[in-house]
Short mmCIF file of C-alpha atoms in Angstrom, two decimals:
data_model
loop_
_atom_site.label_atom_id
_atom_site.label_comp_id
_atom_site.label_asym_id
_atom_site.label_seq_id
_atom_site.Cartn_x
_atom_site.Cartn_y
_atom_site.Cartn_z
CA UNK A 1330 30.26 2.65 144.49
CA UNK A 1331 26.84 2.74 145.89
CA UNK A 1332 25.55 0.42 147.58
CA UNK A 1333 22.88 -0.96 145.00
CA UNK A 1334 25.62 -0.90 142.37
CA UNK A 1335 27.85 -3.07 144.75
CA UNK A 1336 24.63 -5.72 145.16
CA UNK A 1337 24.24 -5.74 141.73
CA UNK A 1338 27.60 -6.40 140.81
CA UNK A 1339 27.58 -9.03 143.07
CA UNK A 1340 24.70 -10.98 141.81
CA UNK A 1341 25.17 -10.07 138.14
CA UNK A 1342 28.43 -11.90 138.93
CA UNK A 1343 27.16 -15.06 141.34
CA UNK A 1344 24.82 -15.87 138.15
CA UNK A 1345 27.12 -15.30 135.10
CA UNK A 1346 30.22 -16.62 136.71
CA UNK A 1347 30.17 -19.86 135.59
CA UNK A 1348 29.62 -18.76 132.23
CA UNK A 1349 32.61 -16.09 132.15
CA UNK A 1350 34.82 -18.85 133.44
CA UNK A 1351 34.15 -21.45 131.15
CA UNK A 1352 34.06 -18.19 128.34
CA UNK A 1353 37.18 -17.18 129.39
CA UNK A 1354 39.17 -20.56 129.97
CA UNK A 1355 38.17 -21.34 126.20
CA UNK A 1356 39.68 -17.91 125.21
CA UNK A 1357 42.95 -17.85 127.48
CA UNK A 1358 46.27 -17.62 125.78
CA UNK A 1359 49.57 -16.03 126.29
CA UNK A 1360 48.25 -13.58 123.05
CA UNK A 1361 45.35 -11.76 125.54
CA UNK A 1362 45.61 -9.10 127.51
CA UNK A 1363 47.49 -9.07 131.09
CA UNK A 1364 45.00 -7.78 133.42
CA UNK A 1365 46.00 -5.37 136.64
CA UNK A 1366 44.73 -2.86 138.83
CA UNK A 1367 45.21 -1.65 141.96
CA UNK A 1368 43.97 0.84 145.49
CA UNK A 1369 40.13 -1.29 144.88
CA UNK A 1370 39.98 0.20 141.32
CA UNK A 1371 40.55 3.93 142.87
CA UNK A 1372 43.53 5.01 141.91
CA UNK A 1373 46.97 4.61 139.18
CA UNK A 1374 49.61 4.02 141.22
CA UNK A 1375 52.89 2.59 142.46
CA UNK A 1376 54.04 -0.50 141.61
CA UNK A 1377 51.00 -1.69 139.34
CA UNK A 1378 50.40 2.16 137.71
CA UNK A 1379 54.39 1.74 136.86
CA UNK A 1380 54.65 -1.84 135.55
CA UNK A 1381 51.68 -0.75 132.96
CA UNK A 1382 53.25 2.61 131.83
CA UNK A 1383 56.43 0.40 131.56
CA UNK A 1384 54.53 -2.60 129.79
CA UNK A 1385 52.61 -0.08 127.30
CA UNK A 1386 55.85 2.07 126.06
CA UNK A 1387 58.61 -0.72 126.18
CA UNK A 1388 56.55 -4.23 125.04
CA UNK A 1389 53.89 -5.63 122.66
CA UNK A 1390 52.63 -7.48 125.74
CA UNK A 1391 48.43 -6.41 125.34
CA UNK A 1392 47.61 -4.92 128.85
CA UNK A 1393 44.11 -3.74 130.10
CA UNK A 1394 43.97 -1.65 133.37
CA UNK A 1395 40.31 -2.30 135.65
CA UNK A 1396 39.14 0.39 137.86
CA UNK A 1397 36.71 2.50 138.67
CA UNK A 1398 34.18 4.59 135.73
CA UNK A 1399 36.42 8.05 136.96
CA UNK A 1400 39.50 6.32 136.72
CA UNK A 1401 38.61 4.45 133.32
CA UNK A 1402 38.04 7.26 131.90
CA UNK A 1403 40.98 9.18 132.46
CA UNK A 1404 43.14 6.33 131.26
CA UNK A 1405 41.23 5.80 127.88
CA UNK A 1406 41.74 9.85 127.52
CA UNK A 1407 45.48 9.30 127.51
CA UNK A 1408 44.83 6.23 124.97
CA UNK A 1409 44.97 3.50 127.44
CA UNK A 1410 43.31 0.47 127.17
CA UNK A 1411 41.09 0.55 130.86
CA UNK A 1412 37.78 -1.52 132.12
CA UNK A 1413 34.99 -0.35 134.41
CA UNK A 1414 35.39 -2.61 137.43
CA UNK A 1415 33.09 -5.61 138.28
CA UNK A 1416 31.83 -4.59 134.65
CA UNK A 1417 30.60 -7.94 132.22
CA UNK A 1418 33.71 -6.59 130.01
CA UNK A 1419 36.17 -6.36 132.56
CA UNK A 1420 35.12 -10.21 134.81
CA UNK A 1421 35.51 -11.42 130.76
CA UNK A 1422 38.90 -10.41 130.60
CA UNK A 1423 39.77 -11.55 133.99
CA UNK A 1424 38.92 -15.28 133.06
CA UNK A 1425 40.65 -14.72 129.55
CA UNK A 1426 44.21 -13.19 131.12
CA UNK A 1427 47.36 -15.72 131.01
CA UNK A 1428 48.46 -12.89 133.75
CA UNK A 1429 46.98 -10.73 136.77
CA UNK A 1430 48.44 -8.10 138.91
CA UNK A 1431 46.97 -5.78 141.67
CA UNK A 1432 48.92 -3.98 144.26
CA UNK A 1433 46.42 -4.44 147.33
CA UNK A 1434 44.45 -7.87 146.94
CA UNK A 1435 42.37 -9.70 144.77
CA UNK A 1436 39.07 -7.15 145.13
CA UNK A 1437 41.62 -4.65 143.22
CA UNK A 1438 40.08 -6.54 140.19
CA UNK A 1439 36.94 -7.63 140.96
CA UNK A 1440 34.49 -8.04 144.46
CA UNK A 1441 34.49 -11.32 143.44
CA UNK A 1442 37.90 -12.12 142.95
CA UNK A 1443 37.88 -14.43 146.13
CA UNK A 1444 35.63 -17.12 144.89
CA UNK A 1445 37.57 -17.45 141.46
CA UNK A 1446 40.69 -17.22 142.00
CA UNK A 1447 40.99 -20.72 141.35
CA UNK A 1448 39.86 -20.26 138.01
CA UNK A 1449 41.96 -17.71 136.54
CA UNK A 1450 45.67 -16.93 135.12
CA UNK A 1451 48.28 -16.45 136.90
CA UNK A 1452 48.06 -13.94 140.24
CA UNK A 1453 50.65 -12.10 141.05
CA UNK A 1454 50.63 -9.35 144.18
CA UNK A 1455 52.93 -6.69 143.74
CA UNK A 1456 52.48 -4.48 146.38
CA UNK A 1457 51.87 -0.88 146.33
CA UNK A 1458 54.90 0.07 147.88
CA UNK A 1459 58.10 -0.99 149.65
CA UNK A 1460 57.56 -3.75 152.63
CA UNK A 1461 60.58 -3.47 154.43
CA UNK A 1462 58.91 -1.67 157.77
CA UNK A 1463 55.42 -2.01 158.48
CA UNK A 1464 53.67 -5.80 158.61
CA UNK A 1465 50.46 -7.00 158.00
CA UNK A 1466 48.27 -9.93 157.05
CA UNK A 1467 50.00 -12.74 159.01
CA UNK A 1468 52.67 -10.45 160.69
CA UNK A 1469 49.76 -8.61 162.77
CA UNK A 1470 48.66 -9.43 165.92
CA UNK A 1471 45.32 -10.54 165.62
CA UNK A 1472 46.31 -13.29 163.21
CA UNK A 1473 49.32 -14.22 165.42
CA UNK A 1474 46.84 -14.78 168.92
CA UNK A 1475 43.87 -16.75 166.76
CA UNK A 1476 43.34 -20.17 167.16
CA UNK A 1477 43.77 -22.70 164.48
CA UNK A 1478 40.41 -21.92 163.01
CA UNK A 1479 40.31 -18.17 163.27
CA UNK A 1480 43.76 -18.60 161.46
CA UNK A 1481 42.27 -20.95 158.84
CA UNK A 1482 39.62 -18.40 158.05
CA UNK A 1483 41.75 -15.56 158.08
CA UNK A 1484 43.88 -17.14 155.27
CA UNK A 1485 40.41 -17.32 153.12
CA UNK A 1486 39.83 -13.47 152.95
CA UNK A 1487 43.64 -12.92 153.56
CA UNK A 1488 45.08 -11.43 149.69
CA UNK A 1489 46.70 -14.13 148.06
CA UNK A 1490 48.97 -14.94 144.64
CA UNK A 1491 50.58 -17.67 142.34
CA UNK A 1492 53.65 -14.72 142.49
CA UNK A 1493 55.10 -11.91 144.87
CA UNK A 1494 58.11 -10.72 143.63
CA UNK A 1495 60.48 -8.53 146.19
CA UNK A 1496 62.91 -5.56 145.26
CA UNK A 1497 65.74 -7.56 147.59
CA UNK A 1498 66.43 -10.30 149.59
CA UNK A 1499 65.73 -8.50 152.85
CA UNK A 1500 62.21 -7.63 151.23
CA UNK A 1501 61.76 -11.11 150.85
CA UNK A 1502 62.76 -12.07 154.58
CA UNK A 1503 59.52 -9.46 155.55
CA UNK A 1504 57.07 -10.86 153.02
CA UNK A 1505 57.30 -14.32 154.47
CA UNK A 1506 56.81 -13.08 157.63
CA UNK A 1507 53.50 -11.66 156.13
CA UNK A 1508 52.66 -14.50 153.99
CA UNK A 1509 54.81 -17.93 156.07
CA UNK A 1510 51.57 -20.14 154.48
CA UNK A 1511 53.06 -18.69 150.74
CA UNK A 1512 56.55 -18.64 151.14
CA UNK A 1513 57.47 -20.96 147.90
CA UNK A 1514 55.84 -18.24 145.52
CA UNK A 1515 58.22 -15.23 146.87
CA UNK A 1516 61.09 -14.49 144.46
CA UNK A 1517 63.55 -12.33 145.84
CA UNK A 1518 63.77 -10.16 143.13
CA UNK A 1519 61.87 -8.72 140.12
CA UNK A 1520 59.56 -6.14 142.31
CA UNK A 1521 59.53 -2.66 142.72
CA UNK A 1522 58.49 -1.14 139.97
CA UNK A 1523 57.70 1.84 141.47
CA UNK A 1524 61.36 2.87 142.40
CA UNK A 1525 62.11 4.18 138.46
CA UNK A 1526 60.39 6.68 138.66
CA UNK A 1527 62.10 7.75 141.92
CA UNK A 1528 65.76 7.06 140.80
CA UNK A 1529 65.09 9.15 137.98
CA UNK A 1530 63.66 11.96 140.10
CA UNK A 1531 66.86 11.56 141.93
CA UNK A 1532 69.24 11.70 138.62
CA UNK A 1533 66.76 14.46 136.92
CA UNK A 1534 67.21 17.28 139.59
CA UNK A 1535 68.93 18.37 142.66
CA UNK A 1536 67.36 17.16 145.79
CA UNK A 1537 65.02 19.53 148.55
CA UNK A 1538 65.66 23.19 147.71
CA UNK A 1539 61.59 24.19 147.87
CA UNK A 1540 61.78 25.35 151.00
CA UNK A 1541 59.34 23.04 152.85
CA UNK A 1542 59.22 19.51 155.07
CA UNK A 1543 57.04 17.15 154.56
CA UNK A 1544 54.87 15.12 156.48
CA UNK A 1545 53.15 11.98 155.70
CA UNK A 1546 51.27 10.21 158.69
CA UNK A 1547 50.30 6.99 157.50
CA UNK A 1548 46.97 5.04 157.98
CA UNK A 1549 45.43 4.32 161.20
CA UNK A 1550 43.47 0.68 161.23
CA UNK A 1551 41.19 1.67 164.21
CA UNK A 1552 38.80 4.81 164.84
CA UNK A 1553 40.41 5.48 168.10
CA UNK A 1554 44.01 5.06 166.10
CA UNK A 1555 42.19 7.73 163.41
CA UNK A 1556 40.72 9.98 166.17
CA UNK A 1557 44.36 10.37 168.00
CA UNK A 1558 45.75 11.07 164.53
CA UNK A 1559 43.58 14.10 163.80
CA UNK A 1560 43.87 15.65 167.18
CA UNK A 1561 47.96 15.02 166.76
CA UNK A 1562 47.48 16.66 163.63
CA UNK A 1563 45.58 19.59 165.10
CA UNK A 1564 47.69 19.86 168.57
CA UNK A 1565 51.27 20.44 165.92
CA UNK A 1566 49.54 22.54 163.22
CA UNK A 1567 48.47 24.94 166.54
CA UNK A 1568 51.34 25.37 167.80
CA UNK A 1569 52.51 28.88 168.09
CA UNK A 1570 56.15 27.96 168.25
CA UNK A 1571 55.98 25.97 165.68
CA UNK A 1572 54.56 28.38 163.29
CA UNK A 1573 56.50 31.11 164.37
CA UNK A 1574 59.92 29.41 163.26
CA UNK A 1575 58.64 28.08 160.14
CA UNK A 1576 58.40 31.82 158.96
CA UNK A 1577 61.41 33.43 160.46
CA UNK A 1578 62.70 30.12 158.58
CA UNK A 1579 60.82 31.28 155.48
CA UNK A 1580 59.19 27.35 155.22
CA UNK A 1581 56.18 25.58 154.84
CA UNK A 1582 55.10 21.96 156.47
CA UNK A 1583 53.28 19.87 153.79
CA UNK A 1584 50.98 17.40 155.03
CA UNK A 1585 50.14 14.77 152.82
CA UNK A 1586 47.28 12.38 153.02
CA UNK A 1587 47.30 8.56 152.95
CA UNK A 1588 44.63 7.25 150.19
CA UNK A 1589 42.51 5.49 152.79
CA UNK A 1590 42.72 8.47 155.00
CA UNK A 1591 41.87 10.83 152.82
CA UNK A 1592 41.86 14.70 153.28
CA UNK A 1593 42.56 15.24 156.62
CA UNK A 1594 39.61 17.76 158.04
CA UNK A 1595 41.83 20.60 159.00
CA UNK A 1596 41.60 24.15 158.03
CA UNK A 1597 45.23 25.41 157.28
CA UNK A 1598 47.01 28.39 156.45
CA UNK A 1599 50.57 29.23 155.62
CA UNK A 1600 53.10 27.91 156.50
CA UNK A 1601 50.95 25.00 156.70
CA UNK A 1602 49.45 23.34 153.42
CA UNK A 1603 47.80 20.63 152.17
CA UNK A 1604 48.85 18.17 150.00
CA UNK A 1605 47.71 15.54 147.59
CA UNK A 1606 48.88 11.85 146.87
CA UNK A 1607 49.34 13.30 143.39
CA UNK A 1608 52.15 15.04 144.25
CA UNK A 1609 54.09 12.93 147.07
CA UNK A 1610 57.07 11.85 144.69
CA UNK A 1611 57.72 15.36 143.73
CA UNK A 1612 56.80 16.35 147.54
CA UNK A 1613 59.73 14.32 149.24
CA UNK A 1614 61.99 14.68 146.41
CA UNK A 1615 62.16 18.71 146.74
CA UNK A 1616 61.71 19.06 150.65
CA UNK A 1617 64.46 20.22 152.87
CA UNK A 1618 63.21 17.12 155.16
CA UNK A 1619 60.75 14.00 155.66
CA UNK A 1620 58.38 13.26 158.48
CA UNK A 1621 56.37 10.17 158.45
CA UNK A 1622 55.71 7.16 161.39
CA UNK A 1623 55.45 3.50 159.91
CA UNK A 1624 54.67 4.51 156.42
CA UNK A 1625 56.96 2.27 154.03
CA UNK A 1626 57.72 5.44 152.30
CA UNK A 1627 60.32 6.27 155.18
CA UNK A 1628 62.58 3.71 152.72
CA UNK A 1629 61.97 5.43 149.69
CA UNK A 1630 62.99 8.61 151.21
CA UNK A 1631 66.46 7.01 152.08
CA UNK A 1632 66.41 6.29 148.49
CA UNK A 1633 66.38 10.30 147.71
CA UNK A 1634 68.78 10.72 150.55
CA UNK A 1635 66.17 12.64 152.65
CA UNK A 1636 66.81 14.17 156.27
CA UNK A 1637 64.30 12.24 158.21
CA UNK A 1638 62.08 12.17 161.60
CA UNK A 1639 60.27 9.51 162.72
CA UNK A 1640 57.16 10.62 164.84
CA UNK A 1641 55.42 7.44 166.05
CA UNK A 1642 53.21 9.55 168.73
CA UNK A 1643 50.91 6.37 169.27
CA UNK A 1644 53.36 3.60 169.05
CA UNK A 1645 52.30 1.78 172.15
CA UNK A 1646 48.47 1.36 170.61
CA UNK A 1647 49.66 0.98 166.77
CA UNK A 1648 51.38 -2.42 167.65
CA UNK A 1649 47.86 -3.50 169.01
CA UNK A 1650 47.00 -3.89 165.46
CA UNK A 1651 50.08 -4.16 163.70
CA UNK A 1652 53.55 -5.53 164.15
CA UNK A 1653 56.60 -3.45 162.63
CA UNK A 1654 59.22 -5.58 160.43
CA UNK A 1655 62.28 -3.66 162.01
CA UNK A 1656 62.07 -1.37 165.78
CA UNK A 1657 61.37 2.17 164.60
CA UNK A 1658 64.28 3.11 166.65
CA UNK A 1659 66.11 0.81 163.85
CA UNK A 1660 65.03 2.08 161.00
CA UNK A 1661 65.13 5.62 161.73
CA UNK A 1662 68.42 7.67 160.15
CA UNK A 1663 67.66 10.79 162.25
CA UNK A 1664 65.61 11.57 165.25
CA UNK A 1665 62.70 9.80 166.81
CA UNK A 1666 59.84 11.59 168.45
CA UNK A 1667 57.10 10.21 170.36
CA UNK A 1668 55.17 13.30 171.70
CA UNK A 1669 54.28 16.63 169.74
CA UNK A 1670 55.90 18.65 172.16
CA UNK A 1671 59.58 16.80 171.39
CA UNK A 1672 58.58 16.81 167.73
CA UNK A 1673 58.11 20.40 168.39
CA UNK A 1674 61.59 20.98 169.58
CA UNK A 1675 62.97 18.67 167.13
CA UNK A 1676 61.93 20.87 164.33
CA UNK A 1677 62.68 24.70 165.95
CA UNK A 1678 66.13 23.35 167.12
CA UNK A 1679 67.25 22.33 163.71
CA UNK A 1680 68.37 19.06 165.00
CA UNK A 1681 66.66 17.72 161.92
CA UNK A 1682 69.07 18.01 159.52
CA UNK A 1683 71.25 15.91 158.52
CA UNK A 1684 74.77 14.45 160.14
CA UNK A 1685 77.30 11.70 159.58
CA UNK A 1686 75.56 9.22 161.73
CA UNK A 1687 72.31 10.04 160.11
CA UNK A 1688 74.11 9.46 155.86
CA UNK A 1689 75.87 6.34 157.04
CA UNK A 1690 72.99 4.74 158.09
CA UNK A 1691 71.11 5.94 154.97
CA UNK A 1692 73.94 3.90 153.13
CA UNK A 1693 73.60 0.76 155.59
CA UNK A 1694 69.96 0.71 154.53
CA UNK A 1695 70.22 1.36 151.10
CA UNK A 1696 72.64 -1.34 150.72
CA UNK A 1697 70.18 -4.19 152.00
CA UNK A 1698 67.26 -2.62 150.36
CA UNK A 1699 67.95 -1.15 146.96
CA UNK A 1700 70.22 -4.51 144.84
CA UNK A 1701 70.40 -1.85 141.79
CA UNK A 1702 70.66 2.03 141.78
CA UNK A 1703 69.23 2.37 138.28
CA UNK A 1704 65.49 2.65 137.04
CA UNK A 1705 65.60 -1.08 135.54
CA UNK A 1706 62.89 -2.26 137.98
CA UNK A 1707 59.78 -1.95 135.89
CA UNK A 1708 61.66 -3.97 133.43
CA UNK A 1709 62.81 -6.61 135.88
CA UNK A 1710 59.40 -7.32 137.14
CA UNK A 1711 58.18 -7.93 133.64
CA UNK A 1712 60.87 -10.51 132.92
CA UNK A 1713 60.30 -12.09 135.81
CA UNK A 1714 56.63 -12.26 135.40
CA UNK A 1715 57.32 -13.81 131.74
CA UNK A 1716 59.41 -16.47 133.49
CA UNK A 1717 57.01 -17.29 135.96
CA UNK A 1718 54.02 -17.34 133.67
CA UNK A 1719 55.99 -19.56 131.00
CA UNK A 1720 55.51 -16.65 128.44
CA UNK A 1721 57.92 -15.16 126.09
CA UNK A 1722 58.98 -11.44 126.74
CA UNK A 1723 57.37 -8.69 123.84
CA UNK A 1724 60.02 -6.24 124.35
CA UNK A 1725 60.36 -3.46 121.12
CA UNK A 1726 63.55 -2.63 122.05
CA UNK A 1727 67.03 -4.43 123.84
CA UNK A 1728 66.70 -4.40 127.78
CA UNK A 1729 68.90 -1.39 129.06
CA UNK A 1730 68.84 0.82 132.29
CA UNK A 1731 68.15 3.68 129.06
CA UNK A 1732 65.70 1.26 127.78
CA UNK A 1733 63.74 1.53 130.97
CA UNK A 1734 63.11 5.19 131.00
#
């Protein structure tokens, strides 16, 4: 959005607020439209993108997605009911909606979101992904050292909800570490939506067999964190070992591309490729083996049963800004590398695939993270928002795990 559009939107919506509120508090029922968006109106995915596939094919539930014009449009195409975000249309149907849901934070809706959140439905925060490794908001050092005040304020601009729902008890345990000021509205269960689609993927197909690894460095909060990425990036995709095994080995290394990182600036040729976030379900699901650093996708990839390397090359500075839920050296169900010259060897010595030691602790972890094996998440998050919001369920057809695909 340009920066005139973003003033305007922000006016437009200090001087008609109080009439959309009052508008839409006259016109709220459990009969309009659940609201939800997600990625700051960018992008249809995880959790919230899954809930409203789910929502539109299984219920009579009305349901409106808000994002951005390119976005909008793409949805409407495929005969979805989408709003332009921080449009007249779109704040109207914010104050009108007995429910909203955004994967990121408030500003997935609206700019404004923050100053009215008092004066809408019910919120609910379902997270884009898993939160079972990475923290944030509270669980992040520079909330942890504030003062009272710097605390206080933090909790103003900090995302908040009437509802978070978790996949799993242990998911739970990590959101109240992110959210200890919120702790009453976590439910352990009735989250994840996300995971259907990649328990399906799992029952569809066999796993890996396209003859690549992938590798999906997640986002860096600082420049300096951003700058040592790229040259990481650069200083592996170099390397002459490195490319000379991947074709005696006859594979390629994907590199995928965290949404607020966006294309990474390098100019690759086989065996190296680029990759898109369109693709990353498909991505882990066929490769021979995963590569990531504190992304929470290291979880779903013990989902799909995926050989895995943890390559935290900036560890030391990345807990500056953030804390980590579980020791990487915890988490990890295969090897852990801290330089690119161990990561390197790691990958030319084949001591990357899998072992015993590395599936049992795949099961360990699957047991506290994933309660159910089948794609009946979607559906459970629905219920459980009907319960929460007081509002009875508009399914067409009888809850089943079949039901849910």
């Amino acid at each position: 959005m340009s920066a005139f559009r973003t003033v305007l939107a922000v006016v437009v919506g200090l001087l008609l607020g109080p009439v959309l509120m009052l508008a839409g508090w006259i016109r709220r029922s459990p009969s309009r439209p659940w609201v939800i968006g997600g990625h700051r109106g960018r992008a249809v995915e995880d959790n919230s993108a899954a809930l409203f596939v789910w929502m539109r094919k299984h219920t009579d539930q009305p349901i409106v997605w808000i994002g951005n014009a390119e976005v909008v449009e793409r949805l409407r195409a495929d005969g979805h009911t989408a709003l332009v975000r921080n449009s007249l249309a779109a704040r109207l149907a914010i104050f009108s909606a007995p429910v909203l849901a955004y994967s990121h934070g408030e500003d997935d809706l609206d700019l404004l979101m923050h100053l009215g959140r008092r004066f809408v439905g019910m919120t609910v925060f379902l997270n884009h992904s898993l939160n079972v490794y990475k923290g944030g908001d509270a669980f992040s050092p520079a909330y942890q050292q504030a003062g009272p005040v710097g605390r206080w304020f933090r909790r103003l601009v900090m995302t908040d909800f009437d509802v978070l729902p978790a996949t799993s008890a242990y998911e739970q345990m990590c959101f109240r570490r992110n959210f200890p000021h919120r702790e009453r509205r976590i439910r352990p269960f009735g989250g994840g939506a996300h995971l259907d689609a990649w328990i399906r993927r799992a029952e569809a197909a066999p796993l890996g067999g396209s003859k690549a690894i992938y590798w999906f460095p997640t986002h860096r909060d600082s420049p300096e964190g951003r700058a040592a990425l790229a040259e990481t990036l650069r200083t592996v995709t170099s390397d002459e070992r490195l490319r000379r095994w991947l074709l005696d080995e006859g594979l390629t290394l994907r590199i995928g591309a965290h949404i607020n990182t966006g294309a990474h600036r390098l100019a690759l040729e086989p065996p190296y490729e680029l990759r898109p976030m369109a693709t990353l379900l498909e991505d882990i699901a066929s490769a021979e083996g995963f590569i990531s650093d504190y992304s929470g996708l290291v979880a779903n990839a013990i989902l799909l049963n995926r050989p895995t390397v943890l390559f935290p090359f900036d560890l030391e500075t990345y807990l500056h800004h953030r804390y980590l839920h579980v020791p990487v050296e915890a988490i990890a169900t295969g090897p852990v590398c801290y330089d690119a010259a161990s990561f390197v060897d790691t990958l030319v010595s084949d001591a990357w695939h899998d072992t015993d030691t590395a599936r049992a602790r795949r099961e360990d972890w699957k047991r506290r993270l994933f309660p159910m094996r089948a794609p009946v998440y979607a559906e459970g998050t629905y219920r459980t928002l009907c319960a929460e919001a007081g509002i009875a369920q508009r399914l067409r057809q009888p809850a089943s795990a079949e039901g849910a695909r």
